[in-house]
Coordinates of C-alpha atoms and ligand atoms in Angstrom, one line a residue:
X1 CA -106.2 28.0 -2.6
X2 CA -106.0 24.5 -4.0
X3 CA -106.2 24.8 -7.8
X4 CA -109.1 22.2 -8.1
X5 CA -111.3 24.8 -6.2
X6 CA -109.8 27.8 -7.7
X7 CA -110.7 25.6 -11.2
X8 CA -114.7 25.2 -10.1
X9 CA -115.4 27.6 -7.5
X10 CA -115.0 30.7 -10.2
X11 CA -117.4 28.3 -13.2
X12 CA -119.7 27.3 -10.5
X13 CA -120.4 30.8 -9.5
X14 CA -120.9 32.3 -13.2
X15 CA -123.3 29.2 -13.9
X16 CA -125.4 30.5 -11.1
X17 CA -125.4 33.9 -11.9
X18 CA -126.2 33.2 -15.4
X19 CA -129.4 30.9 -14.3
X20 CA -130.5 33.8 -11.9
X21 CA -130.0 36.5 -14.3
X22 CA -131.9 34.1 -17.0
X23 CA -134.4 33.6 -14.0
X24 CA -135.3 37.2 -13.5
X25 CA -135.8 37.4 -17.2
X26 CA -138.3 34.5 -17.1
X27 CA -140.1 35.9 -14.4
X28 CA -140.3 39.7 -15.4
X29 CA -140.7 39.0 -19.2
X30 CA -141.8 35.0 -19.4
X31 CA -140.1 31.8 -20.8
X32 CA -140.0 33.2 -24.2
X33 CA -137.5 36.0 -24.0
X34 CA -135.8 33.6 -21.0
X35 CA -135.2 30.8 -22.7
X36 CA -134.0 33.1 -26.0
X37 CA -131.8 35.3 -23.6
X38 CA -130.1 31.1 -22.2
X39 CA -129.9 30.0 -26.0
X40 CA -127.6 33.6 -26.6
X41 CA -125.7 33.3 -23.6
X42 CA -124.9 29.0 -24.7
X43 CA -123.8 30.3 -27.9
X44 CA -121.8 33.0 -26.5
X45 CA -120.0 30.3 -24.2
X46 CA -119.4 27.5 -26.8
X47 CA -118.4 30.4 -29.3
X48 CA -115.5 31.8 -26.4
X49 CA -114.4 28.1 -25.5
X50 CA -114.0 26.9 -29.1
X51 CA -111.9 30.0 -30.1
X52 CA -109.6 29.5 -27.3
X53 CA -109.7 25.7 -28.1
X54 CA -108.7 27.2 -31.9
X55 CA -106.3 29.7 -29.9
X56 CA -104.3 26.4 -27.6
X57 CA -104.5 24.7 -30.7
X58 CA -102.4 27.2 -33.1
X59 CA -99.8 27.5 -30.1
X60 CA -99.3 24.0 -29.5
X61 CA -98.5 23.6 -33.2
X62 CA -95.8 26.3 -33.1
X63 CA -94.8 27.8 -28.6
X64 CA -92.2 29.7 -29.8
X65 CA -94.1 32.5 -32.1
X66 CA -97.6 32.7 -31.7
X67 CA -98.9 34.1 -28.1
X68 CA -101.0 32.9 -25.8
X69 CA -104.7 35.5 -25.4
X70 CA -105.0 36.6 -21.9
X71 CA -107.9 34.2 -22.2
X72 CA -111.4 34.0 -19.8
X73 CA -112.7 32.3 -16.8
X74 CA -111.1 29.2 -16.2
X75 CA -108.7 29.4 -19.3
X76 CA -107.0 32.5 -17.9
X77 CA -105.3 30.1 -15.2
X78 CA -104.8 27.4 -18.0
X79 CA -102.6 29.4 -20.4
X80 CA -101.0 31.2 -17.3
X81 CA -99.9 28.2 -16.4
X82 CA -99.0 27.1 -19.8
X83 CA -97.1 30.3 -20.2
X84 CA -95.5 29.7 -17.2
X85 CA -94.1 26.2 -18.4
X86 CA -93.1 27.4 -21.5
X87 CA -91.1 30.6 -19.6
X88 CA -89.2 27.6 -17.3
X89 CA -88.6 25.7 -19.8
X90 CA -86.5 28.3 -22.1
X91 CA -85.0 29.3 -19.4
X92 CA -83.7 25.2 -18.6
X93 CA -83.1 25.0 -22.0
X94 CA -81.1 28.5 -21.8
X95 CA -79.0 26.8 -18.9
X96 CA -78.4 24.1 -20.6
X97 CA -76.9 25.3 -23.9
X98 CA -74.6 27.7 -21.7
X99 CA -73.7 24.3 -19.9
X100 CA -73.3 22.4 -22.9
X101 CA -70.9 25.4 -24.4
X102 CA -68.6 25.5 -21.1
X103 CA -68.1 22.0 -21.8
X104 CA -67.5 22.2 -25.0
X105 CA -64.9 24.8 -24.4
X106 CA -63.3 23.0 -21.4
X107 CA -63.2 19.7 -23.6
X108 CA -61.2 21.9 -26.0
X109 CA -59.1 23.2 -23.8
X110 CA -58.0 20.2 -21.7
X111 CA -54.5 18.7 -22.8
X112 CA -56.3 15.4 -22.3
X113 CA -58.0 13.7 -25.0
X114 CA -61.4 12.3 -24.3
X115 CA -63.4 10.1 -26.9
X116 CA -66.8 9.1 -26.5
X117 CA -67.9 5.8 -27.6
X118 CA -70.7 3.6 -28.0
X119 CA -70.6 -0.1 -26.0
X120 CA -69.1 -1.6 -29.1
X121 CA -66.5 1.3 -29.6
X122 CA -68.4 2.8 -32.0
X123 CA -66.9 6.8 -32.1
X124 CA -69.6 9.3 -30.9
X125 CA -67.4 12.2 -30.4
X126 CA -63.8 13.5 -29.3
X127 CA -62.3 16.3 -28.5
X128 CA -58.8 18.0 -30.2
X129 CA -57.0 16.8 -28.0
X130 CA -57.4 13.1 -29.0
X131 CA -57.4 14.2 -32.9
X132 CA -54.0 15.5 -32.3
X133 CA -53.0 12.4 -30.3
X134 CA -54.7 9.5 -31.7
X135 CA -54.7 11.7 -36.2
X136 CA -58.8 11.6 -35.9
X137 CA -60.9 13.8 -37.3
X138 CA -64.1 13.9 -35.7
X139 CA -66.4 14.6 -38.7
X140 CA -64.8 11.9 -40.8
X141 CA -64.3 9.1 -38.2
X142 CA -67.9 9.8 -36.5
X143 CA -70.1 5.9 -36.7
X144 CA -66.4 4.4 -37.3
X145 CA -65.3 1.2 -35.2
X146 CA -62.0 3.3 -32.7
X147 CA -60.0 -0.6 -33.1
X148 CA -60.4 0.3 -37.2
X149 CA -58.8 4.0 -36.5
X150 CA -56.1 3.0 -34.1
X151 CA -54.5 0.2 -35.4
X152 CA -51.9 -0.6 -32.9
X153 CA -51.3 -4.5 -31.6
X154 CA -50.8 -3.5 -28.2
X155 CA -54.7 -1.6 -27.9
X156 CA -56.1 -4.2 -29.4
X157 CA -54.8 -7.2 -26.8
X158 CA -55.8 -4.1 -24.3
X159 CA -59.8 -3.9 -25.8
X160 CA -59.4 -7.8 -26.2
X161 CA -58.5 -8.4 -22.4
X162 CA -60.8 -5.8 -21.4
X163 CA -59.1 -4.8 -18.1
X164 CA -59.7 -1.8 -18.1
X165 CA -58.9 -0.9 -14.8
X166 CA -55.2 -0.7 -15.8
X167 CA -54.2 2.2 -17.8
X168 CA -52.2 1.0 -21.0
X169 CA -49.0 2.8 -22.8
X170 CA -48.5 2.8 -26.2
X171 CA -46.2 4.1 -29.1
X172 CA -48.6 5.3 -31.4
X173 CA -48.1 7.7 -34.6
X174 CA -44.3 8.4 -32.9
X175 CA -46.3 9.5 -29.7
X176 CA -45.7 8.0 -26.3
X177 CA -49.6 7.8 -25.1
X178 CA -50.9 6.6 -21.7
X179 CA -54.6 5.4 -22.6
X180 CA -57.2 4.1 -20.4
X181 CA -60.9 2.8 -21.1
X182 CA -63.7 3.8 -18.9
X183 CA -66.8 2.6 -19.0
X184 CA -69.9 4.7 -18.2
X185 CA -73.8 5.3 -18.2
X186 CA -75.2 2.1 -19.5
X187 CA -73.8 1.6 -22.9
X188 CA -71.0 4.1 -23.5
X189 CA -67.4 4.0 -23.0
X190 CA -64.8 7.1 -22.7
X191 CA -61.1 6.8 -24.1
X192 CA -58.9 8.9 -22.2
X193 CA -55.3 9.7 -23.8
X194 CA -52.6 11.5 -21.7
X195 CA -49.5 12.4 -23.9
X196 CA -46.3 11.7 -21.9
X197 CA -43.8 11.9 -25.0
X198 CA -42.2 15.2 -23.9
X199 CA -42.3 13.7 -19.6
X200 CA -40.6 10.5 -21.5
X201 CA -37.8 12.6 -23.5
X202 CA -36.9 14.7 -20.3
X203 CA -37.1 11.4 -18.3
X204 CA -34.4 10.1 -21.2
X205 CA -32.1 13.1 -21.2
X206 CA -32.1 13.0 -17.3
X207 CA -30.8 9.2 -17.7
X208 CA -28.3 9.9 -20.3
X209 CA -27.2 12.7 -18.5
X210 CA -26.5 10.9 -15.3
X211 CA -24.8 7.9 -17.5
X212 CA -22.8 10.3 -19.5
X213 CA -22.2 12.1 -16.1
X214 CA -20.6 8.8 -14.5
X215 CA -18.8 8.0 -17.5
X216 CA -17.1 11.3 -17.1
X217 CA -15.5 11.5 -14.0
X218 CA -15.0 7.6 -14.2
X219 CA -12.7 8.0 -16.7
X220 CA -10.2 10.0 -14.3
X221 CA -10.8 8.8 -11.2
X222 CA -9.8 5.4 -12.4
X223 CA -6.6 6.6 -13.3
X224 CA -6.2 8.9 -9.5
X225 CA -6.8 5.5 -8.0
X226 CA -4.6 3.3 -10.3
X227 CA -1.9 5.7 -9.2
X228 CA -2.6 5.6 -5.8
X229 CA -2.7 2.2 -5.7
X230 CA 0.7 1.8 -7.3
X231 CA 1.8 4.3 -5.2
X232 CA 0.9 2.2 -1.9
X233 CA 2.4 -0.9 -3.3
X234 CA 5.5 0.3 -4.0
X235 CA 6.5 2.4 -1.7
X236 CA 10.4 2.9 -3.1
X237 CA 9.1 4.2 -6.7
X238 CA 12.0 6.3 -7.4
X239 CA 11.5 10.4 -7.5
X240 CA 11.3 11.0 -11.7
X241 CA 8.3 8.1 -12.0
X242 CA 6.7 9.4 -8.5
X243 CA 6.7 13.0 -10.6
X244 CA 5.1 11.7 -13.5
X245 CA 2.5 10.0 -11.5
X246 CA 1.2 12.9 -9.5
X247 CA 1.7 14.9 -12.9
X248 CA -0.8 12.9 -14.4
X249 CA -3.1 13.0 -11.2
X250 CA -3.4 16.3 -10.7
X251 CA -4.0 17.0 -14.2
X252 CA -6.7 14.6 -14.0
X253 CA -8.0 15.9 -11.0
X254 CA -8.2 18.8 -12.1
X255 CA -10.6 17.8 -15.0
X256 CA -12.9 16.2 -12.5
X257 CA -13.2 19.5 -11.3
X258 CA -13.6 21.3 -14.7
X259 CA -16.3 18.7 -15.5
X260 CA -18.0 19.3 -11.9
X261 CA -17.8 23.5 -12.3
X262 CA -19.2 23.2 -16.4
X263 CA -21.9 20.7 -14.3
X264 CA -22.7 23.4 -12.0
X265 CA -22.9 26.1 -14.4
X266 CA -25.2 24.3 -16.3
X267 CA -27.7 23.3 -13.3
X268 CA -27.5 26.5 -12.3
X269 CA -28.0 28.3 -16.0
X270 CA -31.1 25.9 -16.0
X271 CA -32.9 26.6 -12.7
X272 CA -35.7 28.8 -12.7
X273 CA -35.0 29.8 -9.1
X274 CA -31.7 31.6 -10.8
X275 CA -33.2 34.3 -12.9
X276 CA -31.0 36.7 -15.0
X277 CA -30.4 40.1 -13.7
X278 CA -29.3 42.3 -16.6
X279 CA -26.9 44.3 -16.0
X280 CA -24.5 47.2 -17.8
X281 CA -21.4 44.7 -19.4
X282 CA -18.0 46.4 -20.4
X283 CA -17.7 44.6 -23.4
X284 CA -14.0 45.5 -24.1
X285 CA -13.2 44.6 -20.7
X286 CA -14.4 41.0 -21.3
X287 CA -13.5 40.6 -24.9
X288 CA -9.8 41.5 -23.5
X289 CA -10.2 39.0 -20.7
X290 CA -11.3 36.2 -23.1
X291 CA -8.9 37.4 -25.5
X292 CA -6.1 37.0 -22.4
X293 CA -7.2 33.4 -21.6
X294 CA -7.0 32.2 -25.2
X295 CA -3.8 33.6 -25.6
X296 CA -2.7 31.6 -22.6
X297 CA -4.7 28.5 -23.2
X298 CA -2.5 28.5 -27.1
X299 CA 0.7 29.3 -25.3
X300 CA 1.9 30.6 -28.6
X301 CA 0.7 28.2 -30.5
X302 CA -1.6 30.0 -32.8
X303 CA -1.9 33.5 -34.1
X304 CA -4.9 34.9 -31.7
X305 CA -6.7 38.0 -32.8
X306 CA -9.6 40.4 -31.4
X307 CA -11.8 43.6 -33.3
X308 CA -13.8 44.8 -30.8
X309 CA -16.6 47.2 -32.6
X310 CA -19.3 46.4 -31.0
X311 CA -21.6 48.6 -28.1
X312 CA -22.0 48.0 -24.9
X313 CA -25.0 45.7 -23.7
X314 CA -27.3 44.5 -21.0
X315 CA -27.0 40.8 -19.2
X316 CA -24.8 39.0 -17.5
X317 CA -21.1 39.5 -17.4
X318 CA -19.8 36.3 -16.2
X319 CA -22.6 34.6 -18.3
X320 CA -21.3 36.2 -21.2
X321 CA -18.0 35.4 -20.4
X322 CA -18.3 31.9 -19.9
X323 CA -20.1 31.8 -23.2
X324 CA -17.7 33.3 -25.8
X325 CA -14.9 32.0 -23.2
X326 CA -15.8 28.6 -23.8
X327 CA -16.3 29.7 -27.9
X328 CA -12.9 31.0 -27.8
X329 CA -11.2 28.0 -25.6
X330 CA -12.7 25.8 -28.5
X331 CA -11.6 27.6 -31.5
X332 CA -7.7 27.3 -30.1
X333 CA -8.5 23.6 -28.7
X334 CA -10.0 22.5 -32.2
X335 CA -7.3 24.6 -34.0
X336 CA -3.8 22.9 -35.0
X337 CA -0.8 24.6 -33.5
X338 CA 0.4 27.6 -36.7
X339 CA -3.6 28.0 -37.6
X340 CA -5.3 31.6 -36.8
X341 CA -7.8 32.3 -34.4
X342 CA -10.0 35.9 -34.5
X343 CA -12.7 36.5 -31.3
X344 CA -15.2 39.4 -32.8
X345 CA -17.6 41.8 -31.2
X346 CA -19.3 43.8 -34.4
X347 CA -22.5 45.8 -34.9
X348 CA -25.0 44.8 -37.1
X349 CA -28.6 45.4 -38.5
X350 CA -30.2 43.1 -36.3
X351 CA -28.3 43.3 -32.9
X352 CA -24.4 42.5 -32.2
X353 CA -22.9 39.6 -32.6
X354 CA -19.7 37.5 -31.2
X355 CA -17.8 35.7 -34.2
X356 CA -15.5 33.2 -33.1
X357 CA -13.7 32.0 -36.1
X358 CA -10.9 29.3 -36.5
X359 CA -8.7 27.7 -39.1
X360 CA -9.3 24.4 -37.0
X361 CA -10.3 21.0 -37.7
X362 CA -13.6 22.4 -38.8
X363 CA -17.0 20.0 -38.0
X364 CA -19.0 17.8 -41.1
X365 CA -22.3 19.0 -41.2
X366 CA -24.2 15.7 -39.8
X367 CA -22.4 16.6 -36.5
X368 CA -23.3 20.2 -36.3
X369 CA -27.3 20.4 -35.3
X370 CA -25.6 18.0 -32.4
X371 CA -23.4 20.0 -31.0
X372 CA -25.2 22.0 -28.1
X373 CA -26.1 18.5 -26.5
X374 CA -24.3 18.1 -23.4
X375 CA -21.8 15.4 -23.5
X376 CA -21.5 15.4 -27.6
X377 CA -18.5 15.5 -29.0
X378 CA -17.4 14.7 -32.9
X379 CA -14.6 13.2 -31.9
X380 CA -14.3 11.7 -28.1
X381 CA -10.4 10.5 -28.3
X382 CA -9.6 14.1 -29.6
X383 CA -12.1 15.6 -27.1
X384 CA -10.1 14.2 -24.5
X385 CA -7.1 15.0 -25.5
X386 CA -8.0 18.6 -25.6
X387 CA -8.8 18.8 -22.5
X388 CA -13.0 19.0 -23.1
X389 CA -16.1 18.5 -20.8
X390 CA -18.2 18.1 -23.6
X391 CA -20.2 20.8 -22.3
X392 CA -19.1 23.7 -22.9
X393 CA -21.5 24.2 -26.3
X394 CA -24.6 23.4 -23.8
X395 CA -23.5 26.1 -21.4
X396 CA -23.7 28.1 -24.4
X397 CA -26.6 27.7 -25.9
X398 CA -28.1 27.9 -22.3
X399 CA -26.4 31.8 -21.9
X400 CA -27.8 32.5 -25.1
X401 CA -31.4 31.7 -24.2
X402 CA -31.1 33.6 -20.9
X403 CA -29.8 36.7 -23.0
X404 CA -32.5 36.4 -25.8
X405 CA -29.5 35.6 -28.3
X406 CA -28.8 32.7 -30.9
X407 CA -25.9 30.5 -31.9
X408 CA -25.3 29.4 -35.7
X409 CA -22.1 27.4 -36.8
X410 CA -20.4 27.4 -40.1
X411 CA -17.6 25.3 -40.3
X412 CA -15.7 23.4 -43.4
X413 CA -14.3 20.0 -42.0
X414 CA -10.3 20.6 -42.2
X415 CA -10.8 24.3 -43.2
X416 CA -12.1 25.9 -40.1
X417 CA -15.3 27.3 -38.3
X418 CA -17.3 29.6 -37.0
X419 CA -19.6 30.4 -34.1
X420 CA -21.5 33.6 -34.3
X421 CA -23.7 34.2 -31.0
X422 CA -26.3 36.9 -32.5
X423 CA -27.7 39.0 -29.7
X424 CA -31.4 40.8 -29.9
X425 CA -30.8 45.1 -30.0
X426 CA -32.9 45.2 -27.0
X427 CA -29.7 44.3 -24.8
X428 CA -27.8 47.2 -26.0
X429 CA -27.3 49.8 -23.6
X430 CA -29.2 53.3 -23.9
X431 CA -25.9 54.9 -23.7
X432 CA -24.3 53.2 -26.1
X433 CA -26.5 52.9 -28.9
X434 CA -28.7 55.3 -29.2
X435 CA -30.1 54.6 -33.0
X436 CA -30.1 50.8 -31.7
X437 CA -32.2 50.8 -28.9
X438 CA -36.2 49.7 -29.5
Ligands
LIG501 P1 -15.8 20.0 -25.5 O1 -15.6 20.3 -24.1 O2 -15.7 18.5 -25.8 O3 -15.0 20.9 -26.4 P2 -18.1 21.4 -26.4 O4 -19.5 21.3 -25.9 O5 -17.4 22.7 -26.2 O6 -17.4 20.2 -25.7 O7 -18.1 21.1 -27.9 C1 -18.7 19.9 -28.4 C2 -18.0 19.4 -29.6 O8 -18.1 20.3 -30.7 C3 -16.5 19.2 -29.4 O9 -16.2 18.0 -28.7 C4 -16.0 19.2 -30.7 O10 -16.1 18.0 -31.4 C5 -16.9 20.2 -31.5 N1 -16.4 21.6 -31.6 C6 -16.6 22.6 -30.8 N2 -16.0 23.7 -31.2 C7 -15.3 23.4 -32.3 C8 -14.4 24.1 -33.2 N3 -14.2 25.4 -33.0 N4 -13.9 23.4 -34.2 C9 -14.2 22.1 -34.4 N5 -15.0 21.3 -33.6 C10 -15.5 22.0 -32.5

């Protein structure tokens, strides 16, 4: 029914029944006792009305304790409906704090960071994100002007020029930060910051890597060609300098290809579709074989010793090898001819370890947190002249992280170094070592 009619139907109805009832009074016992019986029943209505008026008045001042009476007549409807309101609107305001909170959390979450200002850049809000990025903190810097927190030349032109339809990148606080301005309702602004140091330092490494890369097989190809070209231009070189030519190319050749196979190793050491497979590794087996090609790679030259104490363990066997191969191909390259050289496999407290160890040349220590970079060397004339790639330390370290193991160098310059590769006791095999294994 419409609610005006359900409002006066219900009041029009007890008016009438009141005047009847007062009516039959007046007729059965005269105006006296009528009108006395009317003055009661006035009273009786002002009296309910005003102590519901009381009643709506107390909740008003305070919804959320006091409760609403069942109430009479038309009031029942009134504070239904009121109770109704109040019932919708704790449940909106229920929605909107869970809403509020997923925000809150997303806004933490996200890598992005997001400030809030006002249309004159005052800061409202942000989220960690931009603390971390732009070194706010939101209780401090809340009211504060954003040009007074991030003092950099380059935002200022950008808030200056105001085109901020073109996202800007800047250096800030040794951060490489994409940032952006975006303008929204009627008077607020959002900064968005997007970090893009660690995209920039891969980017980097990819460039140097392909320069470096270049560089590399440059270097001998220029010579295969030099050759070649003498070669074609004069044809009646005699057989001894002919010799000494392809001598020298196929030697350099054949460092293009150990450059190209360390390259390979590497790409393929790095790529996630090339997961390790552990699997049982005869470690005397390949300390002899390492110990074999060291021997052969000094030709005598040095004294070249192995202990091999160690247990058995889980990985990769030609990963290995290649790892404390290339450890022990340095050690005798670094070493000068009549210096010692002793390869290692102990057991220890914490896990075995591989101890390459060398009376070389030894490394200063500014060099030595650089050596696992591909394409570093301490020396690059020597480097060459043993016969390096430059990254055989990067293959390395990349065995080592596929194996759960770590590399730390000691070295003395002119007195010698050492390698150790430290493996985690998880790799050893069950068989093996029994009081090792987790
Ligand atoms: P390379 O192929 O040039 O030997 P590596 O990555 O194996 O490249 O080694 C990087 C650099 O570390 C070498 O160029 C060399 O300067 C230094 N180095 C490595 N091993 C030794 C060592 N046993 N003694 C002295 N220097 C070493």
């Amino acid at each position: 029914m419409n609610p005006k009619l359900l409002f006066w139907v219900p009041a029009a109805l007890r008016m009438v029944l009141a005047l009847l009832g007062v009516g039959v009074v007046w007729y059965l016992l005269g105006a006296t006792y009528a009108l006395g019986i009317a003055f009661v029943l006035m009273a009786m209505m002002v009296f309910v009305q005003l102590s519901y008026l009381f009643q709506l008045s107390n909740w008003l001042d305070n919804p959320q304790s006091a409760k609403l009476p069942d109430g009479w007549g038309a009031w029942t409807s009134i504070f239904a409906r009121l109770y109704r309101m109040r019932r919708d609107d704790e449940k909106n305001q229920a929605e909107l704090t869970e809403w509020l909170a997923r925000f809150r959390q997303a806004m933490h979450l996200l890598p992005d960071g997001v400030v809030i200002m006002d249309d004159v850049l005052f800061l409202e809000w942000c989220n960690p994100a931009a603390e971390k990025h732009l070194g706010l903190t939101h209780e401090r810097d809340k009211g504060m002007r954003v040009t007074n927190l991030i003092r950099s030349p380059e935002f200022m032109d950008y808030i200056i020029l105001g085109r901020y339809d073109q996202p800007l990148t800047i250096t800030f606080r040794n951060r490489k930060l994409i940032v952006q301005i975006i303008p929204f309702e009627n008077r607020r602004q959002i900064l968005v910051t997007h970090d893009v140091t660690e995209t920039e330092r891969i980017e980097m490494m990819r460039r140097d890597f392909i320069a470096n890369a270049s560089h590399e097989l440059r270097t001998p190809l220029t010579v295969i060609v030099g050759f070649l070209e003498i070669a074609s231009a004069e044809l009646d070189l005699d057989a001894a300098t002919r010799a000494a030519h392809l001598k020298l190319m196929t030697e350099q050749g054949h460092r293009m290809q150990h450059l190209i196979e360390d390259m390979l190793t590497l790409s393929r050491l790095e790529s996630v579709d090339y997961p390790l497979r552990p699997e049982p590794v005869d470690i005397k087996k390949l300390m002899q074989q390492v110990l074999r090609d060291a021997k052969a790679l000094s030709a005598g030259k040095h004294d070249v010793r192995m202990e091999c104490n160690g247990p058995d363990v889980l990985g990769s066997y030609d990963e290995l090898y290649s790892a404390f191969g290339n450890l022990a191909s340095n050690a005798v390259r670094y070493t000068p001819a009549g210096g010692s050289i002793t390869l290692r496999w102990q057991d220890g407290p914490a896990g075995p370890q591989f101890i390459a160890q060398d009376t070389g040349i030894g490394i200063s220590p500014e060099h030595i947190s650089r050596l696992t970079e591909r394409f570093y060397r301490v020396d690059k004339s020597r480097s060459r002249e043993t016969q390096g790639t430059g990254l055989g330390l990067a293959i390395v370290k990349h065995v080592l992280l596929r194996h759960g193991g770590t590399l730390a160098i000691q070295s003395v310059a002119d007195k010698g170094s050492s390698f150790i590769v430290s493996m985690p006791k998880s790799v050893v095999t069950p068989l093996q070592g029994e009081l090792l294994v987790k």
